[in-house]
Amino acid sequence: MDYSWDFGPVFEHFDMLALGMLNTVKIAVVSIVLGVLVGLVLAMMRLSTRKWLTIPALVFIEFYRNTPPIVHFFWFFYALPVMLAISLDPYFAAVLALSTQSGAFYAEVFRGGIVSIERGQWEGGRALGMTHSALMRRVIVPQAISRMVPPFIERSFELLKTTALASTLAYADLLYQAMLVNAETFRPLEVYTTIALMYLVLLVTASQLARLAEARLTAYQ
Amino acid sequence: MTGKPILEIKGLHKRFGDHHVLKGIDFTVEPGERIAIIGGSGSGKSTFLRCMNFMETLSEGEIWLDGTRIGVEKKGTVTYPEKQLCQVRERLGMVFQQFNLFPHMSVLDNVMEGLVTVKGMSKAEARKTAEAELAKVGLSEKHDAWPGLLSGGQQQRVAIARALSMQPEILLFDEPTSSLDPELVGEVLRVIKQLAEEGRTMLLVTHELGFAYHFATKVIFLAEGVFHEVGTPDEVLKHPKQARTQDFLRRFGEFAF
Ligand SMILES: Nc1ncnc2c1ncn2[C@@H]1O[C@H](COP(=O)(O)OP(=O)(O)O)[C@@H](O)[C@H]1O
Ligand SMILES: [Mg+2]
């Protein structure tokens, strides 16, 4: 192979890629925050003893677990606006897709953490005269959180990678910006190698941060 | 013993589905009584204790505390408001076979937890009380330790201190030494003995028959879902009248020397 690498044209457009990376981080962070909220609500519904709460949550969760992520992006971008007779910009559609998807998975992470706490912990607290809510707040949730951290982080990494699908809605994320740069430079090898490395740096950095957080949240174990 | 009962149980039944575990138990606890409950594994000893503080729902029956019936009766059905059950549990301390300490809290925080969260005590006051309770079980040195790093005997003593901190009127012990290595049993039994000497009212489910003999004012042999034999330690443990009690004790004494 006598291809001669030339990153020059790519670096000339590095500002575009940097903007893309910023947008990727932005949409990921916003979607994680909203996804946590969705996940908390769904998890509480799933943990409830009332069927009219558990069943809708279960349907929601199973729907997301058993459909391809890109379909959710298309649905929110192309289908939802028809239904509501509004128009959604790519950013909002992508955030909706990402946060509902991750919410469905976070819900299982949260619920799994809660139900993993041994019966004895409930009994120890109840025997002291603690109310259900005090017990949750003081005993169950603090312990559950440290068990939720590893699967939560794993799920969030999944989300970070899934943000690339937002490019299909013309949201200016890292991948989309790369496509623009490529169209101008005709240097696919250099462009896509560069953004692969940028994704790598992003994820490795995030995983270092996550490891710090994990160490703090699971200290007593 | 004479005196007004603290706790009274009338016609207690407990079923798990088709499994009829407790079949009509009437029972009273008077102040200062120390009641040992013995019986085979699966005979319902834990279930009985757990019904007393409503860790299990009763299938039938009534529980009275200080002359007041627990539960609210409305149109023939009895409900148990959470608030009331919490008050009952506060008054009946419980110590478990598996300790059930909170692993994410230090030893001192474990003992303070009920005082702060349930009794609404200030942290400073709770700390003083908790320190005193820990001193009593000989664990003043371990305030800041994580429970998970203590020996089983130490963990159980923390659990006893945690239960005591709430100033319960009755203490329920469910096989407090059954999960301990043999050499650690003594330190826990010594603490329980000390509580007996203070005149506390206690129920103890145990397989330590020797301890039960010296500890108890009354011994109950639970079998087939009923109190098969009830009496003084001497009556039940030394001179049992019922064939089934005799059989149980014989099997227990099999390897004694
Ligand atoms: N939560 C439960 N659900 C179903 N069966 C139970 C439950 N708890 C206890 N049992 C059954 O009730 C019986 C009595 O149990 P338990 O009170 O734990 O006995 P013991 O403490 O005397 O060993 C056992 O047969 C046990 O399997
Ligand atoms: Mg038992």
XYZ file of C-alpha atoms and ligand atoms in Angstrom:
506
model
C 0.000 0.000 0.000
C 1.579 3.252 -1.031
C -1.019 5.585 0.375
C 0.615 8.683 1.713
C -0.981 9.840 4.942
C -1.616 13.521 5.207
C -3.335 14.862 8.284
C -2.740 18.456 7.243
C -6.173 19.102 5.684
C -7.852 17.466 8.657
C -6.051 19.624 11.166
C -7.024 22.694 9.192
C -10.600 21.796 10.079
C -9.852 20.728 13.590
C -12.091 23.465 15.006
C -15.037 21.728 13.353
C -14.098 18.446 14.961
C -13.583 20.094 18.338
C -17.055 21.583 18.093
C -18.394 18.137 17.222
C -16.734 16.639 20.249
C -18.167 19.363 22.449
C -21.631 18.663 21.065
C -21.158 14.961 21.658
C -20.232 15.608 25.280
C -23.125 18.019 25.663
C -25.761 15.662 24.339
C -24.319 12.785 26.379
C -24.334 14.722 29.641
C -27.835 16.094 29.128
C -29.131 12.657 28.168
C -27.496 10.977 31.153
C -29.071 13.484 33.528
C -32.513 13.144 31.948
C -32.045 9.392 31.605
C -31.391 9.137 35.341
C -34.646 10.965 36.028
C -36.564 8.709 33.640
C -34.820 5.698 35.146
C -35.679 6.703 38.712
C -39.339 7.109 37.877
C -39.459 3.811 35.995
C -37.578 2.010 38.764
C -40.003 3.280 41.399
C -42.907 2.175 39.237
C -41.334 -1.258 38.804
C -40.698 -1.595 42.533
C -44.246 -0.640 43.400
C -46.751 -3.283 44.391
C -49.455 -1.717 42.218
C -49.981 -3.432 38.882
C -51.133 -0.273 37.125
C -47.669 1.140 37.839
C -45.508 -1.907 37.294
C -47.014 -3.031 33.998
C -46.602 0.230 32.046
C -43.040 0.521 33.322
C -42.313 -3.043 32.318
C -43.748 -2.491 28.829
C -41.708 0.671 28.410
C -38.508 -1.024 29.508
C -39.039 -4.122 27.396
C -39.879 -2.003 24.379
C -36.552 -0.223 24.566
C -34.571 -3.332 25.311
C -35.965 -5.120 22.288
C -35.789 -2.480 19.566
C -32.722 -1.045 17.781
C -31.569 2.327 19.133
C -31.559 3.970 15.722
C -35.280 3.321 15.390
C -35.865 5.459 18.481
C -33.923 8.319 16.897
C -35.989 8.110 13.725
C -39.196 7.785 15.663
C -38.621 10.923 17.716
C -37.337 12.898 14.740
C -39.741 11.827 11.998
C -42.740 10.213 13.675
C -43.386 12.151 16.865
C -43.636 15.534 15.069
C -46.331 14.085 12.806
C -48.257 12.833 15.786
C -48.042 16.136 17.661
C -48.068 18.375 14.601
C -44.907 20.144 15.738
C -41.358 20.057 14.556
C -38.478 18.891 16.681
C -34.964 19.989 15.995
C -32.349 17.225 15.761
C -30.921 18.054 19.165
C -34.211 17.605 20.992
C -35.132 14.488 19.070
C -31.752 12.959 19.836
C -31.929 13.904 23.517
C -35.389 12.360 23.749
C -34.212 9.156 22.094
C -31.072 8.903 24.205
C -32.655 9.741 27.518
C -35.610 7.404 27.128
C -33.351 4.593 25.954
C -30.914 5.036 28.771
C -33.785 5.616 31.200
C -35.131 2.183 30.373
C -31.762 0.612 31.074
C -30.987 2.750 34.123
C -34.334 1.705 35.578
C -33.162 -1.881 35.603
C -29.833 -0.834 37.088
C -31.566 1.054 39.902
C -34.133 -1.630 40.558
C -31.447 -4.312 40.474
C -29.421 -2.394 43.058
C -32.386 -2.083 45.402
C -33.502 -5.699 45.167
C -29.932 -6.915 45.620
C -29.907 -5.670 49.213
C -30.355 -8.624 51.532
C -33.572 -9.143 53.413
C -31.639 -8.902 56.669
C -30.957 -5.223 56.055
C -34.659 -4.493 55.810
C -35.271 -6.494 58.935
C -32.459 -4.877 60.887
C -33.927 -1.454 60.160
C -37.529 -2.407 60.656
C -36.739 -4.030 63.991
C -35.443 -0.650 65.179
C -38.785 0.923 64.346
C -37.724 2.676 61.149
C -40.442 3.602 58.694
C -40.261 2.288 55.148
C -39.096 5.637 53.823
C -36.474 6.149 56.532
C -35.204 2.655 55.907
C -34.951 3.319 52.184
C -33.146 6.588 52.686
C -30.764 5.557 55.449
C -30.097 1.873 54.847
C -31.182 0.491 51.490
C -30.422 3.236 48.976
C -26.945 4.101 50.296
C -25.916 0.461 49.985
C -27.708 -0.018 46.692
C -25.955 2.981 45.149
C -22.548 1.424 45.550
C -23.803 -1.680 43.784
C -25.412 0.372 41.033
C -22.248 2.254 40.196
C -20.498 -0.323 37.982
C -23.534 -1.176 35.804
C -24.505 2.500 35.730
C -21.105 3.443 34.384
C -21.234 0.665 31.840
C -24.645 1.870 30.642
C -23.429 5.458 30.434
C -20.544 4.399 28.228
C -23.023 2.681 25.989
C -24.950 5.948 25.794
C -21.827 7.929 25.017
C -21.164 5.678 22.042
C -24.793 5.720 20.940
C -24.664 9.533 20.620
C -23.004 8.932 17.234
C -26.436 7.919 15.927
C -27.527 11.541 16.384
C -25.473 12.286 13.277
C -28.176 10.519 11.251
C -30.518 13.367 12.258
C -27.913 15.928 11.155
C -27.079 16.856 14.734
C -23.588 18.351 14.687
C -21.917 15.760 16.865
C -18.401 14.487 16.365
C -19.351 11.958 13.702
C -21.481 14.409 11.781
C -18.744 17.028 11.826
C -16.335 14.382 10.579
C -18.615 13.731 7.626
C -18.560 17.458 6.846
C -14.796 17.627 7.100
C -14.517 14.568 4.913
C -16.739 16.132 2.267
C -14.397 19.085 2.136
C -11.068 17.309 2.325
C -11.733 13.928 0.686
C -9.486 12.397 3.307
C -11.696 9.682 4.860
C -8.802 7.661 6.203
C -7.339 10.590 8.129
C -10.686 12.060 9.158
C -12.190 8.892 10.514
C -8.934 7.787 12.116
C -8.753 11.135 13.864
C -12.269 10.988 15.237
C -11.857 7.382 16.282
C -8.914 8.546 18.367
C -10.971 11.463 19.686
C -13.731 9.092 20.778
C -11.070 6.937 22.377
C -9.630 9.869 24.325
C -13.126 10.874 25.384
C -14.050 7.430 26.644
C -10.734 6.791 28.356
C -11.001 10.138 30.147
C -14.554 9.377 31.146
C -13.555 5.975 32.427
C -10.817 7.495 34.583
C -13.346 9.900 36.084
C -15.771 7.063 36.563
C -13.147 5.027 38.347
C -12.527 7.846 40.805
C -16.241 8.181 41.452
C -16.586 4.448 41.862
C -13.774 4.289 44.395
C -15.449 6.962 46.483
C -18.942 5.502 46.306
C -17.942 1.956 47.154
C -15.448 2.797 49.885
C -16.871 0.670 52.695
C -16.977 -2.611 50.816
C -45.033 -14.713 88.263
C -47.738 -12.232 89.034
C -48.180 -8.787 87.668
C -49.725 -7.288 84.634
C -48.508 -8.784 81.377
C -46.563 -6.437 79.100
C -47.475 -8.468 76.082
C -50.347 -10.770 75.391
C -50.936 -12.962 72.378
C -54.328 -14.488 71.723
C -55.095 -17.222 69.241
C -52.126 -16.632 66.987
C -52.121 -18.509 63.689
C -49.577 -18.117 60.952
C -49.811 -19.677 57.534
C -47.461 -19.394 54.598
C -49.836 -20.369 51.813
C -50.979 -23.872 52.684
C -48.250 -24.292 55.242
C -49.829 -23.862 58.676
C -46.843 -22.985 60.844
C -48.405 -21.628 64.049
C -51.668 -23.214 65.053
C -53.307 -21.179 67.737
C -50.937 -19.827 70.339
C -51.926 -18.022 73.516
C -49.110 -16.441 75.366
C -48.287 -13.711 77.848
C -45.062 -12.027 78.841
C -44.782 -10.477 82.259
C -42.170 -7.965 83.337
C -38.870 -9.591 84.223
C -39.698 -12.886 82.573
C -36.972 -14.611 80.618
C -38.471 -17.104 78.260
C -36.410 -19.612 76.331
C -38.015 -21.102 73.228
C -36.675 -24.383 71.980
C -37.753 -26.705 69.211
C -36.647 -28.399 66.043
C -35.481 -26.553 62.991
C -38.440 -25.355 60.951
C -40.836 -25.678 63.872
C -41.725 -21.978 63.683
C -39.615 -20.461 66.451
C -38.431 -17.565 64.309
C -41.870 -17.094 62.826
C -43.299 -16.844 66.326
C -40.833 -14.146 67.377
C -41.305 -12.337 64.089
C -45.058 -12.265 64.516
C -44.625 -10.555 67.865
C -43.096 -7.448 66.320
C -45.069 -7.774 63.093
C -42.128 -8.621 60.899
C -44.583 -11.247 59.687
C -48.247 -10.512 59.221
C -50.516 -12.546 61.476
C -52.913 -14.900 59.728
C -55.175 -14.814 62.768
C -54.937 -13.635 66.306
C -54.405 -10.596 68.437
C -51.432 -9.018 70.067
C -51.866 -6.742 73.031
C -49.182 -4.469 74.390
C -49.692 -2.939 77.827
C -53.399 -3.639 77.593
C -53.809 -2.092 74.147
C -54.595 -4.140 71.105
C -52.255 -3.587 68.181
C -54.040 -2.807 64.937
C -57.046 -0.794 63.987
C -60.316 -2.590 63.571
C -62.763 -1.226 61.040
C -65.841 -3.081 59.860
C -64.508 -6.417 60.968
C -61.124 -6.189 59.293
C -57.953 -5.274 61.124
C -55.337 -3.086 59.562
C -51.930 -2.288 60.941
C -50.859 1.295 60.277
C -47.154 1.602 59.694
C -46.778 4.205 62.403
C -48.220 1.912 65.026
C -46.076 -1.028 63.947
C -42.987 1.156 64.118
C -43.866 2.070 67.690
C -44.346 -1.592 68.557
C -41.010 -2.521 67.043
C -39.344 0.275 68.924
C -40.646 -1.253 72.144
C -39.614 -4.808 71.242
C -35.922 -4.947 70.433
C -34.789 -7.740 68.171
C -31.459 -9.468 67.741
C -30.991 -11.745 64.751
C -28.984 -14.831 64.006
C -27.236 -12.988 61.161
C -26.712 -9.735 63.154
C -28.077 -7.593 60.311
C -25.790 -4.696 61.076
C -25.617 -1.896 58.517
C -22.338 -2.488 56.684
C -22.096 1.054 55.326
C -22.085 2.618 58.792
C -19.430 2.525 61.462
C -20.113 0.569 64.645
C -21.028 3.756 66.478
C -23.323 4.922 63.667
C -25.078 1.566 63.714
C -25.942 2.070 67.358
C -26.849 5.743 66.867
C -29.061 5.098 63.852
C -32.287 4.239 65.649
C -31.778 6.976 68.199
C -31.419 9.658 65.553
C -33.771 8.378 62.854
C -36.501 6.855 64.998
C -36.302 8.643 68.327
C -35.281 11.957 66.773
C -32.457 12.454 69.257
C -29.749 15.009 68.548
C -26.517 13.541 67.241
C -24.578 14.578 70.331
C -27.064 12.973 72.669
C -27.320 9.840 70.529
C -23.562 9.536 70.496
C -23.419 9.604 74.284
C -26.090 6.938 74.577
C -24.498 4.798 71.885
C -21.094 5.047 73.520
C -22.574 3.898 76.805
C -24.293 0.932 75.161
C -21.108 -0.075 73.384
C -19.157 0.155 76.604
C -21.676 -2.169 78.182
C -21.053 -4.878 75.589
C -17.305 -4.329 75.856
C -16.746 -2.678 72.498
C -15.638 0.838 73.360
C -12.508 0.301 71.296
C -14.434 -0.399 68.116
C -16.478 2.786 67.595
C -14.989 3.638 64.243
C -14.632 0.132 62.834
C -16.694 -1.096 59.902
C -18.922 -3.909 61.174
C -17.767 -6.183 58.381
C -14.268 -6.236 59.807
C -15.323 -7.448 63.266
C -15.561 -11.038 64.402
C -19.013 -12.603 64.503
C -19.087 -12.353 68.293
C -18.235 -8.653 68.170
C -20.815 -8.025 65.467
C -23.480 -9.693 67.537
C -22.539 -7.602 70.545
C -22.872 -4.456 68.421
C -26.288 -5.707 67.330
C -27.259 -6.150 70.979
C -26.035 -2.648 71.780
C -28.057 -1.340 68.841
C -31.193 -3.038 70.122
C -30.554 -1.890 73.709
C -30.024 1.709 72.662
C -33.733 1.977 71.904
C -34.602 1.110 75.530
C -36.932 -1.709 74.513
C -39.329 -3.148 77.037
C -38.823 -6.650 75.716
C -35.819 -8.080 73.914
C -36.300 -10.790 71.314
C -33.276 -12.924 70.535
C -33.530 -15.259 67.545
C -30.732 -17.798 67.852
C -28.166 -15.096 68.576
C -25.258 -17.531 68.734
C -26.193 -20.022 66.032
C -24.036 -18.497 63.323
C -21.002 -18.009 65.545
C -17.850 -20.074 65.718
C -17.936 -22.099 68.939
C -15.211 -20.080 70.622
C -17.213 -16.857 70.111
C -20.464 -18.091 71.613
C -19.349 -17.381 75.180
C -18.796 -13.659 74.766
C -22.328 -13.189 73.440
C -23.955 -15.384 76.064
C -22.104 -13.441 78.776
C -23.693 -10.222 77.528
C -27.132 -11.838 77.519
C -26.534 -13.163 81.007
C -25.624 -9.682 82.164
C -28.907 -8.396 80.728
C -30.717 -11.135 82.618
C -29.080 -9.993 85.838
C -30.391 -6.498 85.185
C -33.860 -7.991 85.269
C -34.710 -7.306 81.644
C -37.636 -9.014 80.005
C -36.408 -11.290 77.261
C -37.383 -14.017 74.842
C -34.598 -16.204 73.585
C -34.814 -18.762 70.825
C -31.805 -20.957 71.292
C -30.203 -24.337 70.887
C -27.871 -23.635 73.812
C -29.867 -25.758 76.234
C -27.331 -25.466 79.031
C -27.525 -21.698 78.848
C -31.307 -21.792 78.601
C -31.440 -23.877 81.755
C -29.608 -21.269 83.817
C -30.963 -18.220 82.007
C -34.650 -18.807 81.703
C -37.518 -18.356 84.101
C -39.697 -20.295 81.691
C -38.998 -22.712 78.863
C -41.279 -23.381 75.934
C -40.927 -26.363 73.635
C -42.487 -25.488 70.302
C -43.581 -28.346 68.060
C -46.330 -28.953 65.522
C -47.222 -25.278 65.619
C -48.199 -25.244 69.281
C -46.552 -24.884 72.672
C -46.040 -28.567 73.217
C -44.636 -28.176 76.687
C -44.246 -25.144 78.925
C -42.694 -24.945 82.360
C -39.716 -24.044 84.447
C -36.305 -24.966 83.032
C -36.220 -27.848 85.457
C -39.602 -29.133 84.363
C -39.080 -28.868 80.644
C -35.361 -29.511 80.263
C -34.731 -31.994 83.074
C -38.062 -33.698 83.612
C -40.055 -33.330 80.402
C -43.456 -34.974 80.518
C -44.214 -35.111 76.829
C -42.697 -37.909 74.767
C -41.901 -35.485 71.986
C -39.970 -33.176 74.279
C -38.068 -36.124 75.688
C -37.234 -37.248 72.182
C -36.042 -33.775 71.176
C -33.840 -33.455 74.231
C -32.444 -36.955 73.777
C -31.386 -36.141 70.223
C -29.816 -32.942 71.484
C -27.953 -34.690 74.236
C -26.719 -37.431 71.952
C -23.159 -36.158 71.802
C -22.956 -34.649 75.259
C -20.408 -36.051 77.645
N -41.370 -16.214 54.396
C -41.709 -17.510 54.385
N -42.395 -18.036 53.341
C -42.741 -19.337 53.326
N -42.460 -20.211 54.296
C -41.780 -19.743 55.369
C -41.361 -18.391 55.452
N -40.698 -18.224 56.622
C -40.704 -19.429 57.224
N -41.351 -20.350 56.481
C -41.569 -21.753 56.828
O -42.166 -21.791 58.094
C -41.607 -22.844 58.860
C -41.071 -22.291 60.147
O -39.933 -21.515 59.884
P -39.094 -20.806 61.030
O -40.015 -20.023 61.865
O -37.978 -20.104 60.387
O -38.551 -22.073 61.845
P -37.441 -22.144 62.958
O -37.016 -20.765 63.302
O -38.086 -22.865 64.091
O -36.324 -22.956 62.391
C -40.564 -23.502 58.000
O -41.127 -24.665 57.421
C -40.257 -22.486 56.964
O -39.899 -23.109 55.756
Mg -35.184 -19.786 63.097
